[in-house]
């Protein structure tokens, strides 16, 4: 028997730009980005797909975009159609929207050297990123996230995906963007729940990696809850930075079983599903973090004093710590979530818990009774609040 | 404005095993491969999807596979269903087959640490590879190619794809397999056209990279035409080796515009399409190579003596050098193929021609009149043959 051995590395590089008023012609962030790509012999095209929920709050944007790109005609050519997609999770459930994007990519002759820009929340970016990643085996993809969660977490990472017959993110790829543009001013029109939601991801990353960032969030919880923009700007930048570092120094395409950034997420995913996505991702993550922190105390890792600090900051930000669906069916539904989480990741069950604030620790099993006790603890906490 | 810079490399590694009677329990190639993956704490699953055209010639195979895997139960668990897919290009045109695969992956709980094995010709491997690449953002994929073309070219590479509304390979990804198993005995049941077809890819890679391999093909053309298996074994190994080296040392995921291994392919793709895939891929590549070699002489690169050697070996193997569709519509159809080739790759037109036997050279334009003259030359050659 003969054997040939193949080994190679694929390099990826992209920048995340933090700016304001991205499509103001006075802002040359996009212009200089496209300038860096210009090459004699052909003109690159740009197709834009945008979150309709976001666009409704920014009715002047379409004109601003056209105006901005008309000043870039020496560099790139914007195709005449802006693809407007319904925002939110529903977009990831509708295969017709995937088809619509693929068809637009085909109709306008977007090739592997042209750009598809997604503008919107994490759901739209996941859908557009997936369509871009599989068309022509990958056209260049730019993300312009418009929610806190997508600016500090999903939009700066390397994953995309859509739901398939009710299975969350069943279809997707690892496909880094060529650039990400975070515009702080876009966040002004978010409703309070989505403003708050993305903060859960910052708490998550602080808890597993950076005590001082957690302390910064403690100090600034009030300002964040009151929608202070400059404080939010720091939170997003720091969280995105840690996310990017984590991907770089870890296992970017997740070939292993470990997913530290999924701290708090096994229960969150199940809760989103059990509430038919009425509880939004960040809200569910806040509860999932609370649950895994209580559990961490119960298995003798985190101290109770630390737990109280964590629960306090989560509540100060306006999150709930509990949802009745956690207890439903004698907590069996929730425990199934652990199994489903393992199945989605594959391999050996690997769950991140907290050793202390700022330091996560991975475990390979979770005790069903202790999970149930942790749920009871949060329910008690919640009942006390209702009474108190 | 602040900027975060992301940079990382993703490592890939896989082996290509050349063997005979892969599913004979006496052959432990697969056993030792799965053994290298075994890990305490969970059992990996295996789902197999197979080319029905191939299976029809190997009716005992299903039982052999079951038998083989029953001896591997300590290592992996074969799911109870063998997914049988219709072979050939039609499989890549039918989105229902993609859905069927994704559903099987879901139903049997195949996760990112389980395996999906594709067994068949290049078309089936492209379809199965695509479904595996986008399910759970990529489950582990094993290829078992059963045609000459897939054993020496497509199956050892990193691409997959399906056709979308008549657009060849419009949807696909770059997704290296975790292993490739080439079983020489599987080729015995190929019809003569498919046996021959894959040899065109070997001529291609020899012409652009390795004069001595071309000379080896010249010497062995007769034996290859007569289906000498050991000679074919060498051809496949050498061609696969060059393919693998090319990917490793080049641009594996084709971020640039250059695709040297597409020598002879721009006209081939168009010819496949113009003949509604009646001319098979390898047959079309043989004609495409002939055309670009004639053109290379006309632009003063290749010598006429070299051209005659090339045309002779192509003919000795039993390929046609010409097809009437090349001349159709005053050669405009063919010339459009050049444009479509550029569009699919994107960026600047980049075409490989021959400087001499064993050395390709890239050009960025082709002259329409010289293309037409090259077609006429091959037509004349063909007419002479008909007369002579
Ligand atoms: N790819 C990843 O790595 C990753 C990571 C985490 C989460 N996600 C995904 O992200 C999605 C959640 O994203 P999200 O939290 O950004 O919410 P979302 O995309 O669901 O958007 C929430 C709502 O806000 C609207 N909206 C967006 N921007 C707005 C703005 N500036 N002003 C007013 N309204 C606006 C949208 O139309 C939508 O109705 C989920 O599908 C989740 O699976 C992906
Ligand atoms: N992914 C890549 O990088 C890449 C590169 C080149 C070509 N391709 C693709 O490969 C496909 C062509 O593949 P191909 O030439 O292997 O042909 P094929 O897959 O179309 O198969 C040809 C026929 O042979 C049958 N068959 C397969 N194995 C057999 C065997 N051992 N005995 C008898 N019959 C058998 C099949 O059922 C089919 O009817 C095209 O779709 C092409 O686009 C892909
Ligand atoms: Zn999250
Ligand atoms: Zn080919």
PDB file of C-alpha atoms and ligand atoms in Angstrom, chain B residues 149 153 201 204 265 281 285, ligand 4:
ATOM      1  CA  UNK B 149     -10.729  10.972 -12.808  1.00  0.00           C
ATOM      2  CA  UNK B 153      -7.747  14.470  -9.674  1.00  0.00           C
ATOM      3  CA  UNK B 201      -6.130  15.045 -16.358  1.00  0.00           C
ATOM      4  CA  UNK B 204      -2.828  18.032 -18.402  1.00  0.00           C
ATOM      5  CA  UNK B 265     -10.528  23.569 -19.093  1.00  0.00           C
ATOM      6  CA  UNK B 281     -15.426  15.817 -18.662  1.00  0.00           C
ATOM      7  CA  UNK B 285     -10.507  18.201 -21.394  1.00  0.00           C
TER       8      UNK B 285
HETATM    9 ZN1  LIG C   4     -10.782  18.453 -14.941  1.00  0.00          ZN
END
